[in-house]
């Protein structure tokens, strides 16, 4: 369809048809959610070179105490926003006021600036460095070099097109006397932003004298700009509201029907990846109608500051807005000022390296905003509980599409990547359905008892030749200096620790360490013999697939033959660690010198084939995305279908505090609380019928977090972990050991009974004895 035909159709078709088409487009683009950005509004200056006839934001120097806010004032506002949970600092100002006002020029010159945009840049940097909020700059028409200057300090930039109509710049029209409102200038600036690879917000203003055709033509112009550069993250359709004291105070507003038609047209015209936004504070009486017109975003909403451009229109209460969205089947979700597709992507060109760490600190795996200040290993209480694992109980019914996915899983069918990604992305009532389904499948598979093992971790060395970017445990001469110094336990110390474990009622020791450069296959055999000689009946759960590979390679053996040798020496099972994320795109970034995905799977398969069970794990919350989680779970399910050798699945959320890649600004802060809970729940669903035991890590979630996970598909609390040191080295605050009484309390919080098990999920029949 030609653009002319499209314009004619959108203007002539019955409104209900246009709205229905827009809704269908919005719903098909998915996922089912509405977004908004919690922001603080910082009016850096109200001076402007333009004199738009509808604007009350711009004023004259005589009406202001000072032409600009000072850095101290800027920071005071930003810190108030940070304290209130904002993640965006919106810097709004008039276009280049120094071109119009001597007072602006003088103020800037006294502080060493020639242009407002240079001062804006420094204020954005101040906000970024002092608060961690992500600046979003609305500073009018800019050149390409200006956008390049802003990239390191501003996550996104905004410039409204407003209208493509040159007629509005003529005498008597809204933009007369406003040189920066010439459409060609604004289009050129938007294109310059695209060349600079800056994620942009733009939009149109409805009701300032433009014709219906010009409204649609403006949307088409924005569509074409985006198709050339891919940088428009959202388009705002804003309705003009007449304001007293302006030249357009008596001008009529666009009718509701006309406004909704343009909103719907925006969704139909723009590419699916571009969000359509309408300001909720200007449309409080028609929020439901806007949802029905196809929008998917509400823009920035501030809990701290008013809308300085529209001060007469207060922000809606987020709770009320969330309830309206939930009733529409579109849960309200926080986002960042930079949209998810520019964050959760392999294309890093949209984020300047200088601002990327700040974005990652606030982002979740989908590129949306983190849901709380919680991170794995922190001392803070978990946001969830057994009665509300996600932190809130969502009412309503899940969508039909999601119920179909859950039904297929419950009937034993393997889910595909898209299915699993949909489960991870579930919000609101959909997420509640995922949690409840997981809990039901847990009861079907494992009953209501919560199991645990009395074990001891013996990490015999923290010296490692590998450079995994997430690991704070391993040490070399270059890595030393965090919590621990390099060490290498001798065989007698390892044996003594095994005896101590048995004396304290332990039935298992878990043996793992770094890949020490002097270790050979014989070293691991010696460690195993030392433990078995000291404690013949003690179950030895030892040696990651990486260690097995190291041992086999040094002896010139196949991994299968070496595993058989270890089995014959008394090895009982292997920890399924070193899996991290079973997707080579991610492994190449976080552990490039480690096993590939296929190599890890092959070692574990060999273990199963020689009769050695293993656990399975995932280490998540750093660089990966839900699609990588899906591939990981599918790989485990398929291997289990072939061998049946996995005893359990253990999600291991990244503890970020001392992780090298986090300290370098290269990863997220571990999973969010929602992601941590959903990982356990989705794993239960995706692995149902193959891997029956889902374990949660109290070391990383805390005891209250573990209790919440027990209501989201988990059946096992792992071990008491005497001397757990890997999570502690990473910065975890939940201790190195729990008592059985502590674990009983955790189970009781979930209304369940605790039962001790062996490593292989058998009943414990008698105390063990040690030798020597």
XYZ file of C-alpha atoms in Angstrom:
772
model
C 0.000 0.000 0.000
C 1.326 3.437 -0.908
C 1.666 6.060 1.776
C -1.121 8.086 0.156
C -3.442 5.084 0.210
C -2.471 4.386 3.819
C -3.298 7.959 4.826
C -6.664 7.798 3.114
C -7.514 4.468 4.696
C -6.549 5.499 8.230
C -8.572 8.704 7.990
C -11.624 7.224 6.265
C -12.021 3.886 8.033
C -14.454 3.641 10.948
C -12.682 4.463 14.180
C -13.524 1.105 15.736
C -11.788 -0.682 12.871
C -8.653 1.423 13.205
C -8.562 0.874 16.966
C -9.025 -2.869 16.571
C -6.217 -3.064 14.013
C -3.891 -1.118 16.309
C -4.716 -3.347 19.288
C -4.045 -6.437 17.217
C -0.697 -5.046 16.084
C 0.253 -4.178 19.652
C -0.776 -7.547 21.024
C 0.988 -9.463 18.239
C 4.282 -7.659 18.821
C 4.250 -8.834 22.454
C 5.048 -9.484 25.154
C 1.848 -8.665 27.014
C 2.826 -5.693 29.146
C 2.681 -1.926 29.510
C 5.826 -0.067 30.446
C 6.765 3.191 32.101
C 9.929 4.838 33.351
C 10.131 6.046 36.980
C 11.838 9.387 36.503
C 12.782 12.607 38.191
C 12.120 15.754 36.140
C 14.965 18.311 36.220
C 14.112 21.634 34.504
C 17.676 22.761 33.845
C 16.524 26.027 32.301
C 13.168 27.441 31.307
C 14.697 29.859 28.846
C 14.254 29.070 25.173
C 15.108 30.565 21.825
C 11.642 29.604 20.566
C 8.281 31.189 21.393
C 5.790 28.401 20.751
C 2.316 29.838 21.192
C 1.053 26.985 23.365
C 3.964 26.737 25.833
C 4.036 27.842 29.475
C 7.354 26.146 30.252
C 9.489 28.735 28.473
C 9.751 32.114 30.146
C 12.045 35.155 30.292
C 15.069 35.866 32.525
C 13.131 38.426 34.532
C 10.776 35.711 35.715
C 13.561 33.497 37.056
C 15.911 33.713 40.022
C 18.692 32.490 37.768
C 18.882 31.455 34.117
C 19.914 27.889 34.948
C 19.843 25.484 37.848
C 23.228 25.157 39.499
C 24.989 21.786 39.677
C 24.108 21.653 43.376
C 20.416 22.175 42.622
C 20.525 19.589 39.871
C 22.106 17.057 42.192
C 19.632 17.771 44.991
C 16.706 16.992 42.698
C 18.436 13.917 41.272
C 19.194 12.510 44.709
C 15.591 12.948 45.762
C 14.617 10.942 42.697
C 17.138 8.234 43.447
C 15.836 7.932 47.015
C 12.295 7.544 45.672
C 13.281 4.676 43.383
C 13.630 6.607 40.129
C 15.994 5.282 37.490
C 15.767 8.104 34.944
C 16.841 11.732 35.315
C 14.977 13.744 32.676
C 16.883 16.901 31.846
C 14.415 19.224 30.138
C 15.223 22.698 28.879
C 14.457 25.200 26.184
C 16.247 25.186 22.854
C 19.644 26.965 22.965
C 18.549 29.947 25.107
C 21.964 31.583 24.691
C 20.953 32.466 21.136
C 18.150 34.680 22.466
C 19.130 35.924 25.920
C 22.235 37.765 27.065
C 21.533 36.617 30.611
C 21.959 33.027 29.476
C 25.172 33.804 27.642
C 26.598 35.646 30.634
C 25.683 32.906 33.117
C 27.305 30.281 30.926
C 30.405 32.368 30.244
C 30.998 32.949 33.958
C 31.239 29.187 34.335
C 33.355 28.543 31.283
C 30.651 27.486 28.839
C 29.847 28.867 25.415
C 26.721 26.778 24.841
C 23.904 25.387 26.926
C 24.420 21.888 25.534
C 27.953 21.814 26.962
C 26.566 22.601 30.417
C 23.878 19.971 29.905
C 26.551 17.424 29.144
C 28.411 18.174 32.393
C 25.201 18.061 34.445
C 24.350 14.682 32.936
C 27.797 13.391 33.842
C 27.391 14.694 37.387
C 24.060 12.923 37.784
C 25.454 9.710 36.347
C 28.512 9.678 38.586
C 26.889 10.846 41.803
C 23.561 9.024 41.743
C 23.635 6.233 39.170
C 20.431 7.565 37.606
C 20.423 7.379 33.823
C 20.146 10.807 32.218
C 17.726 11.396 29.367
C 18.317 14.744 27.684
C 15.598 16.831 26.020
C 17.580 19.793 24.727
C 16.129 20.610 21.348
C 17.790 20.557 17.947
C 21.353 19.179 18.047
C 24.094 18.418 15.554
C 25.701 15.014 15.139
C 28.761 16.048 17.139
C 26.467 17.094 20.008
C 24.866 13.674 20.082
C 28.300 12.067 20.048
C 29.271 14.282 22.990
C 26.184 13.149 24.932
C 26.582 9.425 24.264
C 28.941 8.734 27.204
C 26.713 10.507 29.736
C 23.122 10.173 28.494
C 21.494 6.802 27.932
C 18.956 8.298 25.533
C 17.937 11.632 24.080
C 14.592 13.139 23.126
C 13.462 15.453 20.335
C 9.817 15.844 19.409
C 9.164 16.274 15.710
C 5.771 17.741 16.676
C 4.640 18.181 13.074
C 5.948 17.937 9.560
C 3.852 20.952 8.586
C 5.861 24.012 7.462
C 2.591 25.897 7.525
C 2.682 25.949 11.336
C 5.744 28.212 11.164
C 3.827 30.918 9.304
C 2.515 34.069 10.945
C -0.460 33.400 13.177
C 0.378 29.704 13.578
C 1.697 27.818 16.596
C 5.377 27.824 15.643
C 5.677 31.322 14.236
C 8.823 32.955 15.621
C 10.289 29.601 16.684
C 13.295 28.951 14.433
C 14.050 25.522 15.834
C 10.537 24.238 15.058
C 11.144 24.225 11.297
C 10.373 20.590 10.401
C 13.412 20.172 8.147
C 15.717 21.170 11.016
C 14.131 18.707 13.405
C 14.196 15.917 10.860
C 17.868 16.629 10.172
C 18.593 16.508 13.898
C 16.775 13.196 14.297
C 18.777 11.796 11.417
C 22.003 13.085 12.981
C 21.081 11.202 16.168
C 20.662 8.066 14.109
C 24.101 8.436 12.588
C 25.498 8.921 16.090
C 23.798 5.702 17.251
C 21.807 7.411 19.994
C 18.509 5.801 21.097
C 15.894 8.495 20.599
C 12.450 9.468 21.765
C 10.384 11.505 19.349
C 6.735 12.235 18.786
C 4.014 14.439 17.415
C 1.781 17.054 18.996
C -1.919 16.866 18.124
C -4.223 19.862 17.987
C -1.890 22.822 17.313
C -3.369 23.657 13.919
C -2.221 20.741 11.826
C -4.613 18.940 9.468
C -5.553 15.272 9.846
C -3.419 14.468 6.807
C -0.416 16.257 8.297
C -0.721 14.196 11.464
C -0.436 10.948 9.515
C 2.311 12.375 7.307
C 4.297 13.245 10.438
C 4.045 9.654 11.657
C 5.165 8.390 8.267
C 8.150 10.730 8.391
C 9.156 9.293 11.759
C 8.710 5.767 10.425
C 11.053 6.517 7.531
C 13.677 8.132 9.772
C 13.665 5.036 11.956
C 13.926 2.673 9.030
C 17.043 4.520 7.908
C 18.764 4.375 11.296
C 16.908 2.034 13.699
C 17.199 4.463 16.601
C 13.645 5.536 17.471
C 12.766 3.666 20.624
C 9.393 5.298 21.121
C 7.042 7.773 19.491
C 4.870 9.927 21.721
C 1.440 10.964 20.519
C 0.739 13.992 22.696
C -2.491 15.911 22.730
C -2.342 19.709 22.915
C -4.006 21.119 26.021
C -4.686 24.891 25.948
C -3.111 26.785 28.816
C -4.159 30.144 30.259
C -1.786 32.975 29.490
C -0.703 31.632 26.117
C -1.648 32.826 22.645
C -3.464 29.528 22.103
C -5.399 29.641 25.371
C -8.696 29.641 23.488
C -7.673 27.207 20.756
C -9.783 24.049 20.592
C -8.293 20.703 21.561
C -8.409 17.775 19.196
C -11.517 15.712 19.782
C -11.119 12.452 21.626
C -12.021 10.526 18.488
C -9.389 12.360 16.461
C -6.770 11.850 19.147
C -7.459 8.141 19.498
C -7.391 7.738 15.725
C -3.897 9.230 15.550
C -2.703 7.081 18.472
C -3.957 3.982 16.694
C -2.487 5.169 13.396
C 0.908 5.462 15.071
C 0.796 1.802 16.081
C -0.241 0.767 12.573
C 2.302 2.934 10.746
C 5.395 2.488 12.896
C 7.518 -0.640 12.869
C 6.612 -3.077 15.628
C 9.865 -2.490 17.515
C 9.019 1.185 18.065
C 6.862 1.753 21.130
C 3.838 4.035 21.032
C 3.341 6.247 24.050
C 0.696 8.672 25.240
C 1.120 10.862 28.335
C -1.162 9.583 31.104
C -1.254 12.839 33.063
C -2.814 14.642 30.086
C -5.393 11.901 29.606
C -6.402 10.715 33.025
C -10.036 10.398 31.976
C -9.249 8.167 28.975
C -6.526 5.777 30.123
C -8.524 2.680 29.200
C -9.319 4.131 25.798
C -5.624 4.746 25.144
C -4.828 1.137 25.971
C -7.561 0.091 23.578
C -5.982 2.335 20.923
C -2.795 0.249 20.899
C -0.284 2.055 23.096
C 2.284 0.013 25.007
C 4.034 2.670 27.091
C 3.090 5.513 29.447
C 6.388 7.398 29.343
C 8.076 8.779 32.412
C 6.155 9.100 35.671
C 7.709 10.894 38.602
C 7.070 10.173 42.288
C 9.044 13.322 43.162
C 8.597 16.162 40.697
C 5.692 17.545 38.709
C 5.521 17.701 34.933
C 7.144 21.108 34.500
C 5.942 21.342 30.894
C 2.352 20.573 31.916
C 2.273 21.589 35.593
C -1.514 21.648 35.681
C -1.648 17.888 34.992
C -0.494 15.722 37.940
C 0.990 12.294 37.350
C -1.371 9.382 37.925
C -0.767 7.146 40.899
C 1.285 4.194 39.725
C -0.837 1.762 41.758
C -4.005 2.966 40.042
C -2.365 2.841 36.634
C -1.116 -0.671 37.354
C -4.623 -1.809 38.289
C -6.048 -0.388 35.053
C -3.337 -2.099 33.014
C -3.830 -5.401 34.842
C -7.541 -5.380 34.077
C -6.613 -4.952 30.430
C -4.337 -7.995 30.646
C -1.208 -5.858 30.252
C 0.803 -5.798 33.499
C 2.591 -2.537 34.220
C 6.372 -2.956 34.210
C 9.187 -0.535 34.927
C 11.672 0.159 32.151
C 14.770 2.268 31.835
C 15.019 5.455 29.819
C 16.856 3.402 27.193
C 14.591 0.727 25.793
C 15.224 -3.006 26.247
C 16.173 -3.757 22.661
C 19.193 -1.459 22.940
C 20.306 -3.098 26.207
C 19.513 -6.821 25.927
C 21.295 -7.301 22.642
C 24.582 -8.520 21.230
C 24.871 -5.198 19.394
C 26.726 -2.981 21.845
C 26.996 -0.032 19.459
C 23.939 1.663 20.969
C 25.557 2.020 24.384
C 28.738 3.998 24.836
C 31.252 2.004 26.932
C 31.329 4.849 29.477
C 27.619 4.580 30.324
C 27.145 0.856 29.793
C 28.092 -0.098 33.402
C 25.439 2.243 34.811
C 22.820 0.774 32.496
C 23.755 -2.809 33.386
C 23.535 -2.014 37.104
C 19.880 -1.049 36.679
C 18.867 -3.604 34.038
C 17.351 -7.056 34.201
C 17.877 -9.855 31.690
C 15.321 -8.401 29.279
C 16.791 -4.904 29.426
C 13.930 -3.661 31.600
C 14.432 -2.090 35.024
C 15.376 -4.181 38.052
C 12.358 -4.806 40.247
C 14.002 -3.993 43.602
C 17.322 -3.246 45.247
C 17.766 -6.940 46.102
C 20.583 -8.959 44.592
C 21.783 -12.487 45.389
C 24.011 -12.648 48.421
C 22.995 -9.299 49.901
C 22.072 -9.139 53.553
C 18.690 -7.523 52.844
C 15.552 -9.583 53.330
C 14.207 -11.233 50.231
C 11.249 -9.406 48.670
C 9.195 -12.607 48.442
C 7.737 -15.090 50.910
C 6.094 -18.509 50.702
C 2.625 -16.997 50.425
C 3.820 -14.401 47.884
C 6.922 -15.771 46.179
C 7.102 -12.863 43.735
C 6.559 -10.328 46.496
C 2.949 -9.704 45.484
C 0.042 -11.969 44.606
C -1.439 -11.146 41.229
C -5.125 -11.665 40.657
C -6.856 -12.546 37.428
C -6.510 -15.253 34.801
C -3.471 -16.046 32.723
C -3.673 -15.556 28.979
C -4.843 -18.505 26.919
C -1.514 -18.779 25.086
C 0.370 -19.114 28.352
C -2.096 -21.639 29.739
C -1.493 -23.774 26.648
C 2.264 -23.739 27.298
C 1.756 -24.749 30.918
C -0.604 -27.523 29.906
C 1.849 -28.987 27.409
C 4.609 -29.006 30.016
C 2.381 -30.599 32.659
C 1.573 -33.374 30.194
C 5.241 -34.151 29.690
C 5.886 -32.457 26.371
C 9.191 -30.727 25.714
C 8.814 -26.987 25.441
C 10.663 -25.095 22.737
C 12.780 -21.968 23.138
C 9.894 -19.606 22.405
C 7.697 -21.364 24.989
C 10.310 -21.119 27.714
C 11.132 -17.509 26.899
C 7.412 -16.738 27.183
C 7.345 -18.320 30.653
C 10.354 -16.311 31.791
C 8.767 -13.145 30.441
C 5.442 -13.701 32.190
C 4.261 -10.821 34.353
C 1.229 -10.199 36.507
C -1.420 -12.917 36.398
C 0.675 -14.855 33.888
C 3.605 -14.948 36.300
C 1.299 -16.017 39.109
C 0.116 -18.911 36.956
C 3.716 -19.959 36.304
C 4.486 -19.971 40.034
C 1.355 -21.899 40.936
C 1.871 -24.433 38.159
C 5.450 -25.002 39.255
C 4.355 -25.555 42.844
C 1.727 -28.044 41.716
C 4.198 -29.961 39.558
C 6.619 -30.035 42.491
C 3.961 -31.712 44.621
C 3.226 -34.194 41.817
C 6.884 -35.079 41.321
C 8.332 -34.959 44.839
C 5.515 -34.618 47.335
C 5.449 -32.107 50.150
C 8.609 -33.033 52.025
C 11.577 -30.709 51.820
C 14.857 -32.590 51.594
C 18.421 -31.761 52.516
C 21.806 -33.430 52.846
C 24.376 -33.077 55.612
C 27.530 -32.316 53.724
C 30.769 -30.453 53.803
C 32.350 -28.455 51.020
C 36.082 -28.941 50.693
C 37.554 -26.532 48.187
C 41.090 -27.895 48.101
C 42.622 -25.056 46.110
C 41.602 -21.632 44.900
C 44.521 -21.385 42.500
C 43.273 -21.565 38.933
C 44.723 -21.158 35.472
C 41.378 -20.109 34.035
C 40.166 -16.525 33.865
C 36.405 -16.850 34.215
C 35.125 -13.311 34.403
C 32.464 -14.082 37.010
C 34.684 -15.907 39.499
C 35.960 -14.230 42.654
C 37.014 -17.533 44.228
C 39.931 -18.493 42.017
C 43.280 -16.847 42.697
C 46.552 -16.474 40.888
C 49.292 -14.032 41.675
C 47.409 -11.474 39.586
C 44.040 -12.193 41.161
C 45.085 -12.202 44.803
C 43.895 -9.437 47.046
C 40.138 -9.928 47.368
C 38.779 -11.812 50.375
C 41.231 -14.720 50.356
C 44.829 -15.476 49.493
C 45.890 -18.358 47.267
C 46.001 -21.738 49.009
C 46.423 -25.432 48.217
C 45.372 -27.957 50.865
C 47.544 -31.015 51.409
C 46.057 -34.492 51.428
C 46.120 -34.857 55.198
C 44.180 -31.605 55.636
C 41.591 -32.819 53.138
C 41.298 -36.131 54.984
C 40.987 -34.380 58.352
C 38.171 -32.214 57.033
C 36.380 -35.311 55.763
C 36.715 -36.937 59.214
C 35.317 -33.802 60.825
C 32.352 -33.939 58.459
C 31.583 -37.519 59.455
C 31.981 -36.670 63.132
C 29.359 -33.986 62.685
C 26.919 -36.336 60.978
C 27.892 -35.647 57.397
C 27.018 -38.171 54.707
C 28.712 -36.346 51.827
C 31.741 -34.287 51.025
C 31.706 -32.113 47.963
C 35.212 -31.699 46.567
C 35.980 -28.990 44.046
C 38.737 -26.527 43.363
C 40.360 -24.327 40.816
C 42.265 -25.779 37.898
C 45.673 -25.769 39.557
C 48.500 -25.755 37.018
C 50.340 -28.590 38.781
C 47.285 -30.871 39.147
C 47.149 -34.002 37.020
C 44.707 -36.841 36.817
C 46.726 -38.565 39.515
C 46.242 -35.562 41.805
C 42.482 -35.961 41.717
C 42.806 -39.695 42.303
C 45.059 -38.996 45.302
C 42.528 -36.567 46.741
C 39.773 -39.140 46.280
C 41.859 -41.893 47.910
C 42.715 -39.658 50.864
C 39.042 -39.130 51.585
C 37.995 -42.734 51.019
C 40.858 -44.078 53.142
C 39.815 -41.775 55.970
C 36.060 -42.296 55.582
C 35.295 -45.402 53.542
C 31.516 -45.023 53.698
C 31.401 -41.288 53.038
C 29.828 -40.367 49.714
C 32.303 -38.391 47.633
C 30.613 -35.909 45.339
C 33.555 -34.460 43.483
C 35.252 -32.971 40.458
C 33.521 -30.748 37.980
C 33.446 -31.664 34.286
C 36.263 -29.171 33.813
C 38.398 -30.916 36.429
C 37.604 -34.292 34.905
C 38.726 -33.006 31.515
C 41.927 -31.633 33.051
C 42.641 -34.941 34.735
C 41.956 -37.032 31.653
C 44.033 -34.803 29.385
C 47.074 -34.877 31.660
C 47.015 -38.691 31.670
C 46.301 -39.042 27.965
C 43.006 -40.813 28.668
C 39.499 -40.341 27.327
C 37.150 -38.691 29.763
C 35.024 -41.821 29.841
C 37.975 -44.035 30.792
C 39.153 -41.538 33.386
C 35.676 -41.320 34.873
C 35.546 -45.098 35.103
C 38.867 -44.999 36.950
C 37.503 -42.433 39.412
C 34.372 -44.550 39.868
C 36.488 -47.564 40.677
C 38.435 -45.509 43.227
C 35.199 -44.718 45.059
C 33.812 -41.566 43.445
C 30.062 -41.502 44.036
C 28.830 -38.637 41.866
C 29.892 -35.423 40.167
C 28.753 -31.855 40.696
C 27.354 -30.468 37.480
C 29.175 -27.199 37.891
C 31.182 -25.332 35.242
C 27.985 -25.402 33.175
C 27.451 -21.669 33.674
C 25.287 -20.979 30.596
C 25.159 -23.772 28.042
C 25.324 -21.456 25.076
C 28.622 -20.752 23.384
C 27.814 -17.117 22.604
C 27.756 -16.429 26.333
C 30.581 -18.803 27.240
C 32.837 -16.959 24.792
C 32.307 -13.828 26.894
C 32.406 -15.146 30.454
C 34.661 -18.239 30.268
C 36.338 -18.328 26.860
C 39.026 -20.828 27.881
C 36.608 -23.212 29.560
C 34.748 -26.171 28.076
C 32.380 -25.464 25.216
C 28.727 -26.330 25.621
C 29.118 -29.591 23.737
C 32.275 -30.540 25.612
C 30.494 -30.036 28.947
C 27.541 -32.117 27.800
C 29.865 -34.837 26.509
C 31.724 -35.147 29.823
C 28.465 -35.339 31.754
C 27.109 -37.906 29.303
C 30.256 -39.985 29.799
C 29.811 -39.783 33.568
C 26.255 -41.033 33.310
C 27.264 -43.824 30.952
C 29.870 -45.177 33.393
C 27.332 -45.091 36.203
C 28.225 -41.798 37.879
C 25.215 -39.573 38.533
C 25.657 -35.811 38.384
C 23.814 -32.737 39.411
C 23.029 -29.995 36.898
C 23.357 -26.261 37.388
C 22.966 -22.893 35.749
C 24.861 -19.748 36.739
C 22.706 -16.813 35.729
C 22.236 -13.086 36.087
C 25.233 -11.600 34.263
C 25.270 -11.141 30.462
C 22.819 -13.739 29.276
C 19.172 -13.360 28.288
C 16.072 -15.564 28.671
C 16.653 -17.226 25.308
C 19.995 -18.470 26.605
C 18.289 -19.868 29.706
C 15.854 -21.672 27.431
C 18.617 -23.292 25.390
C 20.306 -24.349 28.625
C 17.211 -26.025 30.056
C 16.415 -27.792 26.802
C 19.971 -29.171 26.575
C 19.701 -30.558 30.108
C 16.280 -32.055 29.494
C 17.405 -33.809 26.335
C 20.528 -35.232 27.958
C 18.466 -36.469 30.883
C 16.091 -38.118 28.437
C 19.046 -40.003 26.982
C 20.853 -40.998 30.184
C 18.675 -40.410 33.242
C 21.819 -39.478 35.158
C 20.916 -36.075 36.622
C 19.854 -36.146 40.261
C 18.780 -32.515 40.515
C 18.864 -29.069 38.957
C 20.399 -26.232 40.961
C 20.005 -22.603 39.840
C 23.023 -20.599 40.980
C 22.362 -16.848 40.790
C 25.441 -14.709 40.279
C 26.699 -13.062 43.452
C 28.037 -9.948 41.834
C 29.806 -7.960 44.515
C 33.345 -9.273 43.957
C 32.833 -10.770 40.501
C 35.582 -9.373 38.268
C 33.284 -8.690 35.340
C 30.881 -6.729 37.538
C 33.698 -4.732 39.064
C 34.785 -3.883 35.520
C 31.252 -2.739 34.703
C 30.636 -5.611 32.305
C 27.717 -7.445 33.890
C 24.408 -7.034 35.657
C 24.037 -7.287 39.452
C 22.948 -10.900 39.352
C 19.329 -11.795 38.659
C 16.505 -9.709 40.036
C 14.312 -11.233 42.698
C 11.638 -11.934 40.117
C 14.164 -13.643 37.842
C 15.569 -15.743 40.680
C 12.128 -17.039 41.601
C 11.071 -17.510 37.990
C 14.217 -19.495 37.222
C 13.272 -22.084 39.818
C 9.652 -22.130 38.696
C 10.308 -22.284 34.971
C 12.970 -24.944 35.482
C 10.428 -27.073 37.337
C 8.016 -26.690 34.420
C 10.513 -27.089 31.573
C 12.242 -30.094 33.168
C 9.074 -31.768 34.456
C 9.067 -35.482 33.861
C 12.830 -35.672 33.420
C 14.657 -33.963 36.320
C 12.457 -34.240 39.384
C 14.435 -32.426 42.062
C 14.818 -28.639 41.917
C 17.140 -27.252 44.569
C 17.464 -23.686 45.807
C 20.649 -22.176 47.182
C 20.133 -20.639 50.610
C 23.686 -19.336 50.382
C 22.692 -17.051 47.522
C 19.000 -16.423 48.251
C 19.176 -16.292 52.042
C 16.963 -18.414 54.260
C 13.873 -16.292 53.688
C 14.516 -16.335 49.965
C 14.905 -20.111 50.045
C 11.573 -20.403 51.847
C 9.912 -18.382 49.092
C 11.508 -20.604 46.444
C 9.974 -23.649 48.140
C 6.585 -22.259 47.073
C 7.770 -21.767 43.490
C 8.677 -25.286 42.448
C 11.585 -26.197 44.748
C 11.689 -29.317 46.856
C 15.265 -29.377 48.118
C 17.444 -27.070 50.211
C 20.761 -28.646 49.318
C 23.237 -29.128 52.110
C 24.282 -27.562 55.360
C 27.526 -26.729 53.497
C 30.098 -26.679 56.240
C 32.769 -24.217 55.019
C 31.083 -22.990 51.856
C 33.616 -20.559 50.429
C 32.877 -19.868 46.763
C 29.824 -17.675 47.346
C 31.515 -16.034 50.327
C 34.485 -15.106 48.141
C 32.066 -13.475 45.713
C 30.662 -11.276 48.471
C 27.653 -13.242 49.743
C 26.444 -12.345 53.234
C 24.458 -15.454 54.150
C 27.190 -17.351 55.975
C 29.056 -20.563 55.373
C 26.880 -23.016 57.244
C 23.371 -23.665 58.499
C 22.225 -26.093 61.147
C 19.544 -28.691 60.581
C 17.344 -26.624 62.874
C 17.821 -23.646 60.567
C 16.707 -25.752 57.614
C 13.714 -27.010 59.578
C 12.707 -23.405 60.127
C 12.977 -22.713 56.395
C 10.747 -25.669 55.563
C 8.287 -24.685 58.270
C 8.023 -21.188 56.796
C 6.700 -22.887 53.663
C 4.388 -25.115 55.709
C 6.358 -28.255 54.932
C 8.298 -30.947 56.778
C 12.062 -31.451 56.481
C 13.622 -34.827 55.708
C 17.282 -35.746 55.487
C 18.406 -37.526 52.332
C 21.598 -38.941 50.886
C 23.354 -37.416 47.899
C 21.410 -39.774 45.620
C 18.044 -39.020 47.288
C 17.856 -42.177 49.399
C 16.899 -42.296 53.051
C 19.686 -41.953 55.642
C 19.789 -45.217 57.583
C 22.739 -45.025 60.001
C 25.584 -42.747 61.098
C 28.856 -43.068 59.223
C 32.234 -43.784 60.759
C 35.688 -42.491 59.899
C 39.092 -44.162 60.076
C 42.029 -42.706 61.991
